[in-house]
Amino acid sequence: MQEDDWCYDNGEELSSGFGPEETAGEVLQQWMEVDRVYCVAWQQFTSADWDTLGQIYRDLPGWQPFSSDVPRWYSLDEDRNLHLWASIEPSGLMVAGVLTQGMWRDWDTQFRHAITSHGLPRFKCA
C-alpha cells in the first residue's frame, strides 16, 4: 500500500509548491485548515492496537492530555488558530483543525510513520 493510499482530504489539499514571490519557509508558516480522514480499519483493532493508538496520540507534537472529549493537539480551544483534534468515524480517523503548513506536515508525517511502523490495521481508501 502506498503512503497516500490510506488517507484523503475533505477540502483543499496542502500545496506542494510555492510561487516565485514566496520562499519555502514562508509557505511553511502559512495557516491552513486541516480536514483529513485516515482509513484505519477499526473492526480489525485489538485491545493492544487501541493501546498503541493512544500512545501514538500522546507522542505526537502538541498533545493535550487534559481534553475531556476527543484527542487534541496544540490547544483545547477550537476557536484558536492553532488546534487539531481527532474523531473516530466509520470511515476512519478524522483529523481536523488549523495549523501552519509546516506544523501539519510534521504532525502528519509522524502520525503516518507511527501507524505504519506499529502495523495498525488500515485499508486503501476508495
Coordinates of N, CA and C in Angstrom, one line a residue:
M1 N 0.8 -1.2 0.0 CA 0.0 0.0 0.0 C 0.9 1.2 0.0
Q2 N 0.6 2.2 -0.9 CA 1.4 3.4 -1.0 C 1.1 4.3 0.3
E3 N 2.0 5.2 0.6 CA 1.8 6.1 1.7 C 0.5 6.9 1.7
D4 N 0.1 7.4 0.5 CA -1.1 8.2 0.4 C -2.4 7.5 0.1
D5 N -2.3 6.2 0.0 CA -3.4 5.4 -0.4 C -4.4 5.2 0.8
W6 N -4.0 5.5 2.0 CA -4.9 5.2 3.2 C -5.3 6.5 3.9
C7 N -5.3 7.6 3.2 CA -5.9 8.8 3.7 C -6.4 9.7 2.6
Y8 N -7.3 10.6 2.9 CA -7.8 11.5 1.9 C -8.2 12.8 2.6
D9 N -8.2 13.9 1.9 CA -8.6 15.2 2.4 C -10.0 15.6 2.0
N10 N -10.7 16.2 3.0 CA -12.1 16.7 2.7 C -12.1 18.1 2.4
G11 N -11.1 18.6 1.8 CA -11.1 20.0 1.5 C -9.9 20.3 0.6
E12 N -9.3 21.5 0.7 CA -8.2 21.8 -0.1 C -7.0 21.1 0.4
E13 N -6.2 20.5 -0.5 CA -5.0 19.8 -0.1 C -3.9 20.8 0.1
L14 N -2.9 20.3 0.9 CA -1.7 21.1 1.1 C -1.0 21.3 -0.2
S15 N -0.7 22.6 -0.5 CA 0.0 22.8 -1.7 C 1.4 22.3 -1.6
S16 N 1.9 21.7 -2.7 CA 3.2 21.1 -2.8 C 4.3 22.1 -3.2
G17 N 3.9 23.2 -3.8 CA 4.9 24.1 -4.3 C 4.6 25.5 -3.8
F18 N 5.3 26.5 -4.3 CA 5.1 27.9 -3.9 C 5.5 28.7 -5.1
G19 N 4.9 29.9 -5.1 CA 5.1 30.8 -6.2 C 6.5 31.5 -6.1
P20 N 6.8 32.2 -7.2 CA 8.2 32.8 -7.3 C 8.4 33.9 -6.2
E21 N 7.3 34.4 -5.7 CA 7.5 35.5 -4.7 C 7.6 35.0 -3.3
E22 N 7.4 33.7 -3.1 CA 7.4 33.1 -1.7 C 8.6 32.2 -1.6
T23 N 9.1 32.2 -0.4 CA 10.2 31.2 -0.1 C 9.5 30.0 0.5
A24 N 10.2 28.9 0.5 CA 9.7 27.6 1.2 C 9.4 27.9 2.6
G25 N 10.2 28.6 3.3 CA 10.0 28.9 4.7 C 8.7 29.7 5.0
E26 N 8.4 30.7 4.0 CA 7.2 31.5 4.2 C 5.9 30.6 4.0
V27 N 6.0 29.7 3.0 CA 4.9 28.8 2.7 C 4.6 27.9 4.0
L28 N 5.7 27.4 4.6 CA 5.5 26.5 5.7 C 4.9 27.2 6.9
Q29 N 5.0 28.6 7.0 CA 4.4 29.3 8.0 C 3.0 29.8 7.8
Q30 N 2.4 29.5 6.6 CA 1.1 29.9 6.3 C 0.1 29.0 7.0
W31 N -1.0 29.6 7.4 CA -2.1 28.8 8.1 C -2.9 28.0 7.1
M32 N -3.4 26.9 7.5 CA -4.2 26.1 6.7 C -5.2 25.4 7.5
E33 N -6.4 25.1 6.9 CA -7.4 24.2 7.6 C -7.1 22.8 7.2
V34 N -7.1 22.0 8.3 CA -6.9 20.5 8.1 C -8.3 19.8 8.2
D35 N -8.5 18.9 7.3 CA -9.7 18.1 7.3 C -9.4 16.8 6.6
R36 N -8.8 15.9 7.3 CA -8.3 14.6 6.7 C -8.9 13.4 7.4
V37 N -9.1 12.4 6.6 CA -9.5 11.1 7.1 C -8.4 10.0 6.8
Y38 N -8.0 9.3 7.8 CA -7.1 8.2 7.7 C -7.9 7.0 7.7
C39 N -7.8 6.1 6.7 CA -8.6 4.9 6.6 C -8.0 3.8 7.5
V40 N -8.4 3.9 8.7 CA -8.0 3.0 9.7 C -9.1 1.9 9.9
A41 N -8.7 0.7 9.9 CA -9.7 -0.4 9.9 C -10.1 -0.8 11.4
W42 N -11.0 0.0 12.0 CA -11.4 -0.2 13.4 C -11.9 -1.6 13.7
Q43 N -12.6 -2.2 12.8 CA -13.2 -3.5 13.0 C -12.1 -4.6 13.2
Q44 N -10.8 -4.3 12.8 CA -9.7 -5.2 13.0 C -8.9 -4.9 14.2
F45 N -9.2 -3.8 14.9 CA -8.4 -3.4 16.1 C -8.5 -4.4 17.2
T46 N -7.4 -4.7 17.8 CA -7.4 -5.5 19.1 C -7.3 -4.5 20.2
S47 N -7.4 -5.0 21.4 CA -7.2 -4.1 22.6 C -5.8 -3.5 22.6
A48 N -4.8 -4.3 22.2 CA -3.4 -3.8 22.1 C -3.3 -2.7 21.1
D49 N -4.0 -2.9 20.0 CA -4.0 -1.8 18.9 C -4.5 -0.5 19.5
W50 N -5.6 -0.6 20.2 CA -6.2 0.7 20.8 C -5.2 1.3 21.8
D51 N -4.5 0.5 22.6 CA -3.5 1.0 23.5 C -2.4 1.7 22.7
T52 N -1.9 1.0 21.6 CA -0.9 1.6 20.8 C -1.3 2.9 20.2
L53 N -2.6 3.0 19.7 CA -3.1 4.3 19.1 C -3.0 5.4 20.2
G54 N -3.4 5.0 21.4 CA -3.4 6.0 22.5 C -2.0 6.5 22.7
Q55 N -1.0 5.6 22.7 CA 0.4 6.0 22.9 C 0.9 6.9 21.7
I56 N 0.5 6.5 20.5 CA 0.8 7.3 19.3 C 0.3 8.8 19.5
Y57 N -1.0 8.9 19.9 CA -1.6 10.2 20.2 C -0.7 11.0 21.1
R58 N -0.3 10.4 22.3 CA 0.5 11.1 23.3 C 1.9 11.5 22.8
D59 N 2.4 10.7 21.9 CA 3.8 11.0 21.4 C 3.8 12.1 20.3
L60 N 2.7 12.4 19.7 CA 2.6 13.4 18.7 C 2.8 14.8 19.2
P61 N 3.4 15.7 18.4 CA 3.6 17.1 18.8 C 2.3 17.8 19.2
G62 N 2.4 18.5 20.3 CA 1.3 19.3 20.8 C 0.2 18.6 21.6
W63 N 0.5 17.4 22.0 CA -0.6 16.6 22.7 C -1.1 17.3 23.9
Q64 N -2.4 17.3 24.0 CA -3.1 18.0 25.1 C -3.8 16.9 26.0
P65 N -3.1 16.6 27.1 CA -3.6 15.4 27.9 C -4.8 15.7 28.7
F66 N -5.3 16.9 28.8 CA -6.5 17.2 29.6 C -7.8 17.4 28.8
S67 N -7.8 16.9 27.6 CA -9.0 17.0 26.8 C -10.0 16.0 27.3
S68 N -11.2 16.5 27.5 CA -12.3 15.6 28.1 C -13.2 14.9 27.1
D69 N -13.0 15.3 25.8 CA -14.0 14.7 24.9 C -13.3 13.9 23.8
V70 N -12.4 14.5 23.0 CA -11.7 13.9 21.9 C -10.2 14.1 22.0
P71 N -9.4 13.3 21.4 CA -7.9 13.6 21.4 C -7.7 15.0 20.7
R72 N -6.8 15.8 21.4 CA -6.5 17.1 20.9 C -5.0 17.4 20.9
W73 N -4.6 18.3 20.0 CA -3.2 18.7 20.0 C -3.1 20.2 19.9
Y74 N -2.1 20.8 20.5 CA -1.8 22.2 20.4 C -2.7 23.1 21.2
S75 N -4.0 22.8 21.3 CA -4.9 23.7 22.1 C -6.1 22.9 22.4
L76 N -6.8 23.2 23.6 CA -8.1 22.6 23.9 C -9.2 23.5 23.3
D77 N -8.8 24.6 22.8 CA -9.8 25.6 22.3 C -9.8 25.6 20.8
E78 N -11.0 25.2 20.2 CA -11.1 25.2 18.8 C -11.3 26.6 18.1
D79 N -11.5 27.6 19.0 CA -11.6 29.0 18.4 C -10.2 29.6 18.2
R80 N -9.2 28.9 18.6 CA -7.8 29.4 18.4 C -7.3 29.0 17.0
N81 N -6.4 29.7 16.4 CA -5.9 29.3 15.1 C -5.1 28.0 15.2
L82 N -4.4 27.8 16.3 CA -3.6 26.7 16.5 C -4.3 25.6 17.2
H83 N -4.9 24.6 16.5 CA -5.6 23.5 17.2 C -5.7 22.3 16.2
L84 N -5.8 21.1 16.8 CA -6.1 19.9 16.0 C -6.8 18.9 16.9
W85 N -7.8 18.2 16.3 CA -8.5 17.2 17.1 C -8.8 16.0 16.2
A86 N -9.1 14.9 16.8 CA -9.4 13.7 16.1 C -10.7 13.1 16.6
S87 N -11.3 12.4 15.6 CA -12.6 11.7 16.0 C -12.7 10.4 15.2
I88 N -13.1 9.4 16.0 CA -13.2 8.0 15.4 C -14.6 8.0 14.6
E89 N -14.5 7.7 13.3 CA -15.7 7.7 12.5 C -15.7 6.4 11.7
P90 N -16.9 5.9 11.2 CA -16.9 4.7 10.5 C -16.0 4.6 9.3
S91 N -15.7 5.8 8.7 CA -14.8 5.8 7.5 C -13.3 5.8 8.0
G92 N -13.0 6.0 9.2 CA -11.7 6.0 9.7 C -11.5 7.1 10.8
L93 N -10.2 7.6 10.9 CA -9.9 8.6 11.9 C -9.9 9.9 11.2
M94 N -10.9 10.8 11.6 CA -11.0 12.1 11.1 C -10.1 13.0 11.9
V95 N -9.3 13.8 11.3 CA -8.4 14.8 12.0 C -8.7 16.2 11.4
A96 N -9.0 17.1 12.2 CA -9.4 18.5 11.7 C -8.8 19.5 12.6
G97 N -8.6 20.7 12.1 CA -8.1 21.8 12.9 C -7.5 22.9 12.0
V98 N -6.7 23.8 12.6 CA -6.0 24.8 11.9 C -4.6 24.8 12.4
L99 N -3.6 24.7 11.5 CA -2.2 24.7 11.8 C -1.4 25.5 10.7
T100 N -0.2 25.7 10.9 CA 0.7 26.2 9.8 C 1.0 25.0 9.0
Q101 N 1.3 25.2 7.7 CA 1.6 24.1 6.8 C 2.7 23.3 7.3
G102 N 3.8 23.9 7.8 CA 4.9 23.2 8.4 C 4.6 22.3 9.5
M103 N 3.7 22.8 10.4 CA 3.3 22.0 11.6 C 2.5 20.8 11.1
W104 N 1.6 21.1 10.2 CA 0.8 20.0 9.7 C 1.6 18.9 9.0
R105 N 2.6 19.3 8.2 CA 3.4 18.3 7.5 C 4.2 17.5 8.6
D106 N 4.7 18.1 9.6 CA 5.4 17.4 10.6 C 4.5 16.4 11.4
W107 N 3.3 16.9 11.8 CA 2.4 16.1 12.5 C 1.9 14.9 11.7
D108 N 1.5 15.2 10.5 CA 1.0 14.1 9.6 C 2.1 13.1 9.3
T109 N 3.3 13.5 9.0 CA 4.4 12.6 8.7 C 4.7 11.7 9.9
Q110 N 4.7 12.3 11.1 CA 4.9 11.5 12.3 C 3.8 10.5 12.6
F111 N 2.5 11.0 12.4 CA 1.4 10.1 12.6 C 1.4 8.9 11.6
R112 N 1.6 9.2 10.4 CA 1.6 8.1 9.4 C 2.7 7.1 9.6
H113 N 3.9 7.6 10.0 CA 5.0 6.7 10.2 C 4.7 5.9 11.5
A114 N 4.1 6.4 12.5 CA 3.8 5.6 13.7 C 2.8 4.6 13.4
I115 N 1.7 4.9 12.7 CA 0.7 3.9 12.3 C 1.3 2.8 11.5
T116 N 2.1 3.1 10.5 CA 2.6 2.0 9.7 C 3.7 1.2 10.4
S117 N 4.5 1.9 11.2 CA 5.6 1.2 11.9 C 5.1 0.2 12.9
H118 N 3.9 0.6 13.5 CA 3.3 -0.3 14.5 C 2.4 -1.4 13.9
G119 N 2.2 -1.2 12.6 CA 1.4 -2.2 11.8 C -0.1 -2.2 12.2
L120 N -0.6 -1.0 12.6 CA -2.0 -0.9 12.9 C -2.8 -1.1 11.6
P121 N -4.0 -1.8 11.8 CA -4.8 -2.1 10.6 C -5.3 -0.9 9.9
R122 N -5.2 -0.8 8.6 CA -5.6 0.3 7.7 C -6.0 -0.3 6.4
F123 N -6.7 0.5 5.6 CA -7.1 0.0 4.3 C -7.0 1.1 3.3
K124 N -6.9 0.7 2.0 CA -6.8 1.6 0.9 C -8.1 2.3 0.7
C125 N -8.1 3.7 0.7 CA -9.3 4.5 0.6 C -9.8 4.3 -0.8
A126 N -11.2 4.3 -1.0 CA -11.8 4.2 -2.3 C -11.7 5.4 -3.1

